[in-house]
Short mmCIF file of C-alpha atoms in Angstrom, two decimals:
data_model
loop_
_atom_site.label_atom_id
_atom_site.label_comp_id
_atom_site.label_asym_id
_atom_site.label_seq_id
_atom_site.Cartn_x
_atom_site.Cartn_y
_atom_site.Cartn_z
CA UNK C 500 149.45 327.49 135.75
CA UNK C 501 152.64 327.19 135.99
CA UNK C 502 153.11 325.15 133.24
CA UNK C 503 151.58 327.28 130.76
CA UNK C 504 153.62 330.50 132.00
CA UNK C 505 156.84 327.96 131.68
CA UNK C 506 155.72 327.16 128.19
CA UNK C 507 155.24 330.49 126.84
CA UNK C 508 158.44 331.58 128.31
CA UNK C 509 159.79 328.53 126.01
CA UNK C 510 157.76 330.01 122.77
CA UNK C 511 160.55 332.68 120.91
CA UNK C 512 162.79 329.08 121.39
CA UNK C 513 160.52 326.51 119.83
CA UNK C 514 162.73 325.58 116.57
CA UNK C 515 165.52 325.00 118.37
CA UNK C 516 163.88 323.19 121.76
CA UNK C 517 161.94 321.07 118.02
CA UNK C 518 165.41 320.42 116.37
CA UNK C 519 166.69 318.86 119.80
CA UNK C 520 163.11 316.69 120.29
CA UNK C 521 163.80 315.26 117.04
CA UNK C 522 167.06 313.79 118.14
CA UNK C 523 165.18 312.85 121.34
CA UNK C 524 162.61 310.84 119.32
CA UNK C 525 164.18 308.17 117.46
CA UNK C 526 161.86 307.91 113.91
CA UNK C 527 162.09 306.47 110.51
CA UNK C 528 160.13 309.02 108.35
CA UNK C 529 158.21 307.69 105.05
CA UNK C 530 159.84 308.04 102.45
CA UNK C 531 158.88 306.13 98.78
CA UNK C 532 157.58 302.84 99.16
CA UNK C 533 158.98 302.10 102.54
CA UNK C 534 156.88 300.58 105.44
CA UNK C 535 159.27 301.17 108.12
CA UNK C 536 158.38 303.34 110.62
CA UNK C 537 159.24 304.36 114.07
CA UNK C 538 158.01 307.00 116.63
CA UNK C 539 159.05 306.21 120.20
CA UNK C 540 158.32 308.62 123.42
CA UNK C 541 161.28 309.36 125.44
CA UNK C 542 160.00 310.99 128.31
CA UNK C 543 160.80 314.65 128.29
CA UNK C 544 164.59 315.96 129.45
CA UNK C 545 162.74 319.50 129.62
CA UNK C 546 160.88 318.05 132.43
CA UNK C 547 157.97 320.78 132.32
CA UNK C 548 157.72 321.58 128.66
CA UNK C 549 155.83 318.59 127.02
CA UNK C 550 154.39 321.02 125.27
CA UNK C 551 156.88 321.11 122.97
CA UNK C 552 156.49 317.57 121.74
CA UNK C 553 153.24 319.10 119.90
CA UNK C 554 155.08 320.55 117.28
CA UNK C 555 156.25 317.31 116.01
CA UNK C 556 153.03 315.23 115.97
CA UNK C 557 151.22 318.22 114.37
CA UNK C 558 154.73 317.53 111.94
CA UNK C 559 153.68 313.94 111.78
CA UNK C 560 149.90 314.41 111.32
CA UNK C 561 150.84 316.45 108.48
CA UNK C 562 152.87 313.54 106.36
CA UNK C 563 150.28 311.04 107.27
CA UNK C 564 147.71 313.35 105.66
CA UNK C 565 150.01 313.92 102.64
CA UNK C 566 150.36 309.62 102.24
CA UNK C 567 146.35 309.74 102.38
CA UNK C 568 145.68 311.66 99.50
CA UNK C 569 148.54 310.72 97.79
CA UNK C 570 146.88 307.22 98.40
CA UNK C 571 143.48 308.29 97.06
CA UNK C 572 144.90 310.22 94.05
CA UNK C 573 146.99 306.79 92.79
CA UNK C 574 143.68 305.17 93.11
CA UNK C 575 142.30 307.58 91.04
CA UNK C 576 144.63 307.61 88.19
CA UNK C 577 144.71 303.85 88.28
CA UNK C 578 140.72 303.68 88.27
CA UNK C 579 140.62 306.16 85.37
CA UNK C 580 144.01 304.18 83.30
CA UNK C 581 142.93 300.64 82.88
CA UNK C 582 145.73 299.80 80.93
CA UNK C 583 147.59 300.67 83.63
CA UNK C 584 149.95 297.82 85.34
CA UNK C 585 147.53 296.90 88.27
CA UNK C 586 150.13 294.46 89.83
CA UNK C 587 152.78 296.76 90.65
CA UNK C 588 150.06 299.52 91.65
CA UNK C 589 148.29 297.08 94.22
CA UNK C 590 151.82 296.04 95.60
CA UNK C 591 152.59 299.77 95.87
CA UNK C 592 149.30 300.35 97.97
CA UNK C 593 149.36 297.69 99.91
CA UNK C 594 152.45 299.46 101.06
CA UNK C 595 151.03 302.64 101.70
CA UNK C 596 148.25 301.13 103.44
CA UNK C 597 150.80 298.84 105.99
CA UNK C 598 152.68 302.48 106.14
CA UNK C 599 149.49 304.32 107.38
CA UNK C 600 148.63 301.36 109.93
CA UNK C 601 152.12 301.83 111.62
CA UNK C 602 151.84 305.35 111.40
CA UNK C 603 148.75 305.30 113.45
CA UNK C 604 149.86 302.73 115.82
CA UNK C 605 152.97 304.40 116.47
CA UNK C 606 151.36 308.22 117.00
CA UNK C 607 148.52 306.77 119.00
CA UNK C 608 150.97 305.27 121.60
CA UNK C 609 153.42 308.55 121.37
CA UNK C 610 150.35 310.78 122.44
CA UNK C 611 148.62 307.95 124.92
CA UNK C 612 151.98 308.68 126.50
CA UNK C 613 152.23 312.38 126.09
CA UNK C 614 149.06 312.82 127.96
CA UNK C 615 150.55 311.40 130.90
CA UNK C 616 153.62 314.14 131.32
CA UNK C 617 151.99 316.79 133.24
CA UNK C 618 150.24 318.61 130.03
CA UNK C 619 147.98 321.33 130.73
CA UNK C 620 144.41 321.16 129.27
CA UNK C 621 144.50 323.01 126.42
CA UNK C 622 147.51 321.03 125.27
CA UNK C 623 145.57 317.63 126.72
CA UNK C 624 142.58 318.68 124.90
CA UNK C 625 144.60 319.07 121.56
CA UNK C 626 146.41 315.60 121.90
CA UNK C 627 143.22 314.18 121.96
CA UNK C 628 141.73 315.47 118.85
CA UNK C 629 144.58 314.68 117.43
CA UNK C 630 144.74 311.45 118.06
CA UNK C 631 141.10 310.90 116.82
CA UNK C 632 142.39 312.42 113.85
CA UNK C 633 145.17 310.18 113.14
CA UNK C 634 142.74 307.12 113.35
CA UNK C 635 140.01 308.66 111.42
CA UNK C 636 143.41 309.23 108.44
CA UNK C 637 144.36 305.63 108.99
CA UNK C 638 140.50 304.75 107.92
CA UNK C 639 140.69 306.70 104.63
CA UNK C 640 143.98 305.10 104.27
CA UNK C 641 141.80 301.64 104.35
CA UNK C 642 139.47 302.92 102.57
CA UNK C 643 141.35 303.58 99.42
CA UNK C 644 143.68 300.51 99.78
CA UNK C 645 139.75 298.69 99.26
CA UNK C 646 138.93 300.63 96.12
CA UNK C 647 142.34 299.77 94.20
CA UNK C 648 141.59 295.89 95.39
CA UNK C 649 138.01 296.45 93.64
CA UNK C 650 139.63 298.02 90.94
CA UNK C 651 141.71 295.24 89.92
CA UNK C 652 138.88 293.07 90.11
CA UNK C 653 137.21 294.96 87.65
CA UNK C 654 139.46 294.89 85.06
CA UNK C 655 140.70 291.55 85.49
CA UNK C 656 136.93 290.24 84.97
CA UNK C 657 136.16 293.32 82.67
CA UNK C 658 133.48 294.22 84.20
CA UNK C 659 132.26 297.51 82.82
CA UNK C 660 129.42 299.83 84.18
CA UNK C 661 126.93 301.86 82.12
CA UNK C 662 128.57 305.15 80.66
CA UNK C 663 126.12 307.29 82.85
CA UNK C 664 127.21 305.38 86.00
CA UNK C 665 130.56 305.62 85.04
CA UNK C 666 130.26 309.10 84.71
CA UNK C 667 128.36 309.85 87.71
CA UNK C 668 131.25 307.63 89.54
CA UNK C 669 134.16 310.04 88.34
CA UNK C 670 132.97 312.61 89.45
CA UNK C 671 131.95 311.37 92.94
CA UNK C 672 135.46 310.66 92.99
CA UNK C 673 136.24 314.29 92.41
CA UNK C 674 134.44 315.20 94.33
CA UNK C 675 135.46 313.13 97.72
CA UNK C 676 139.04 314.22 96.27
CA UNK C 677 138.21 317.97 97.07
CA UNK C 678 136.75 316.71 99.90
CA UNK C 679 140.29 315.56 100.89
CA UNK C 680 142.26 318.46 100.27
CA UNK C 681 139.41 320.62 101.82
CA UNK C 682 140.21 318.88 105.17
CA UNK C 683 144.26 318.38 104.66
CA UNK C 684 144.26 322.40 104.26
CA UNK C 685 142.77 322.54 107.45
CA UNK C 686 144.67 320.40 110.01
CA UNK C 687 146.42 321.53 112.81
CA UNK C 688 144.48 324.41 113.73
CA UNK C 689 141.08 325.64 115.21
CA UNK C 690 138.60 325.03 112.37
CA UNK C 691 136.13 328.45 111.92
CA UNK C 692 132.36 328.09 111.75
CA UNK C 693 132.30 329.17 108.15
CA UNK C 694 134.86 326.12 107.83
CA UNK C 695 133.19 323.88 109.20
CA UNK C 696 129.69 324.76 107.49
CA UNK C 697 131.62 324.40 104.66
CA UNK C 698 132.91 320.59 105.45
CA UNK C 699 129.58 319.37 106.39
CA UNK C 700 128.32 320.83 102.44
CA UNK C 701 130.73 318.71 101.29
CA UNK C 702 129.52 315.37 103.84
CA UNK C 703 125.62 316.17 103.01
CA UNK C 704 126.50 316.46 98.77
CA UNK C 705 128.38 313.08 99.19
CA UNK C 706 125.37 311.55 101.03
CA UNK C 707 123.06 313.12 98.48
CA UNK C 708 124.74 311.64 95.49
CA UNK C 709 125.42 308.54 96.97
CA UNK C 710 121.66 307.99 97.59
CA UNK C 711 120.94 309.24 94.17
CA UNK C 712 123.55 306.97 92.90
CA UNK C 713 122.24 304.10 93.95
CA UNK C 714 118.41 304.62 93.51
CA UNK C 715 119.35 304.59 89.43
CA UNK C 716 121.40 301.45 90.46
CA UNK C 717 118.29 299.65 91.57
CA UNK C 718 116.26 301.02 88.00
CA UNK C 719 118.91 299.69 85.77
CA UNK C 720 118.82 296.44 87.87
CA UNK C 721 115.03 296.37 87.53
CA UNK C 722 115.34 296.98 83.56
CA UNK C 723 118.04 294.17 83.44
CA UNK C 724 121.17 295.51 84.07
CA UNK C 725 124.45 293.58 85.01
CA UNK C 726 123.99 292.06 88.50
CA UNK C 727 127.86 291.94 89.23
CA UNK C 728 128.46 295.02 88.06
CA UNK C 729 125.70 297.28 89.43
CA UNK C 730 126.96 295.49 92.56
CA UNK C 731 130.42 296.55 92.19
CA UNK C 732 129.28 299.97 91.43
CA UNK C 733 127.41 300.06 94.75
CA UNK C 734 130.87 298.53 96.19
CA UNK C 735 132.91 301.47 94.96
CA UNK C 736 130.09 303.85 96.36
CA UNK C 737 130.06 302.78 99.66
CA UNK C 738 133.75 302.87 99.92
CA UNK C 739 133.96 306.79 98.70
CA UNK C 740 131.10 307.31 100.91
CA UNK C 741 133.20 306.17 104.35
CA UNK C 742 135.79 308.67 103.24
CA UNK C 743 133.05 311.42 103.32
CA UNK C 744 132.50 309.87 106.63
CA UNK C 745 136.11 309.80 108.19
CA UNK C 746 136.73 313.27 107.03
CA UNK C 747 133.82 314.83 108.67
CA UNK C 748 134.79 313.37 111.67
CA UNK C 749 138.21 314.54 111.27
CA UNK C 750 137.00 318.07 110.45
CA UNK C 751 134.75 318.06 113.86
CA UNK C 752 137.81 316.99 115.66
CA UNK C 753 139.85 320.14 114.49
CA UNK C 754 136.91 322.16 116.00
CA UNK C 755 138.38 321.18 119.29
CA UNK C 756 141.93 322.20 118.44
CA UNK C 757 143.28 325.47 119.64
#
């Protein structure tokens, strides 16, 4: 009880008491292409505010989501821009990618640590859905680091897919895209019923076209279609289709957030 009194005495002060945290935590923020990053836990100077620390992860959480779609969105262009210089992109990603798995190695062990310093349970409860949030990101961020390798495979072996699957795939891709920004507009906070409702549209039209997807997959294959590439196309499918996954999960996690 006394904790939560303490902290909302501590509310009308929370930019400055955040300024001062951020000297408190040494961190290398992303920035461009670099994979450095650093988030250490200094156990709290304000002794029975750990509350505080909250605002910066929900800080952190934000840039992490930011790197993920920025991520998915390079993909994108580079998927729909084959002439595109695939060797720099892939570097690029894989650099991105290594910059989400530090991320989510480094805010996992600042919040495992958090939870220890006396929080109260609302503020527990929060940490923890955060922190399955920041893994469930770090999966997307695998996720798309995948579909520019399979990318690059396709157009160094040419491999081309039939116009309607093409077709269909774009806009899959727009649509997990949305999907994306749907959830990244929604972090941090409580999600609403309505919200979520709205999330698990999105989840149950990706599963829908996915199955549909690949159902014509297996009729062109029957009718002689390209083995390789009907495969591929399947590859790419089940890829976009763990990003519906991850961001469900992320979206139930938010219910838990107050």
């Amino acid at each position: 009880v006394f904790n939560v009194i303490n902290t909302l005495l501590f509310l009308p002060f929370i930019p400055a008491f955040a300024k001062l945290i951020e000297k408190f935590v040494k961190s290398k923020k992303p920035a461009g292409e670099d994979t450095v990053y650093t988030f250490k836990y200094i156990s709290s100077s304000l002794q029975d505010t750990p509350e505080l620390y909250l605002i910066t992860i929900q800080d952190e959480i934000f840039k992490m989501a930011k790197l993920i779609s920025n991520m998915f969105s390079r993909f994108s262009v580079v998927f729909k821009s084959p002439d595109q210089n695939l060797g720099s992109e892939v570097k690029n990603l894989k650099k991105l990618e290594e910059l989400s798995d530090r991320m989510q190695h480094e805010l996992s062990t600042f919040m495992a640590e958090l939870v220890k310093d006396s929080l109260n349970p609302i503020s527990a409860k929060n940490v923890n859905a955060q922190a399955r949030i920041v893994n469930e990101l770090e999966s997307i961020g695998d996720s798309c680091f995948n579909l520019i390798l399979l990318t690059e495979r396709k157009y160094n072996n040419e491999i081309t897919f039939p116009e309607d699957a093409w077709n269909e795939l774009i806009l899959y891709m727009d649509n997990v895209q949305q999907y994306i920004d749907f959830i990244n507009n929604h972090l941090n906070r409580h999600i609403s019923t309505t919200d979520l409702n709205k999330a698990f549209e999105y989840e149950n039209a990706i599963n829908e076209t996915r199955t549909q997807m690949r159902e014509r997959a297996q009729l062109r294959l029957g009718e002689g279609s390209n083995v390789t590439a009907e495969l591929m196309l399947l590859d790419f499918i089940k890829h976009l289709e763990h990003i519906g996954d991850y961001s469900i999960n992320i979206a139930e996690a938010l219910v838990s957030i107050n």
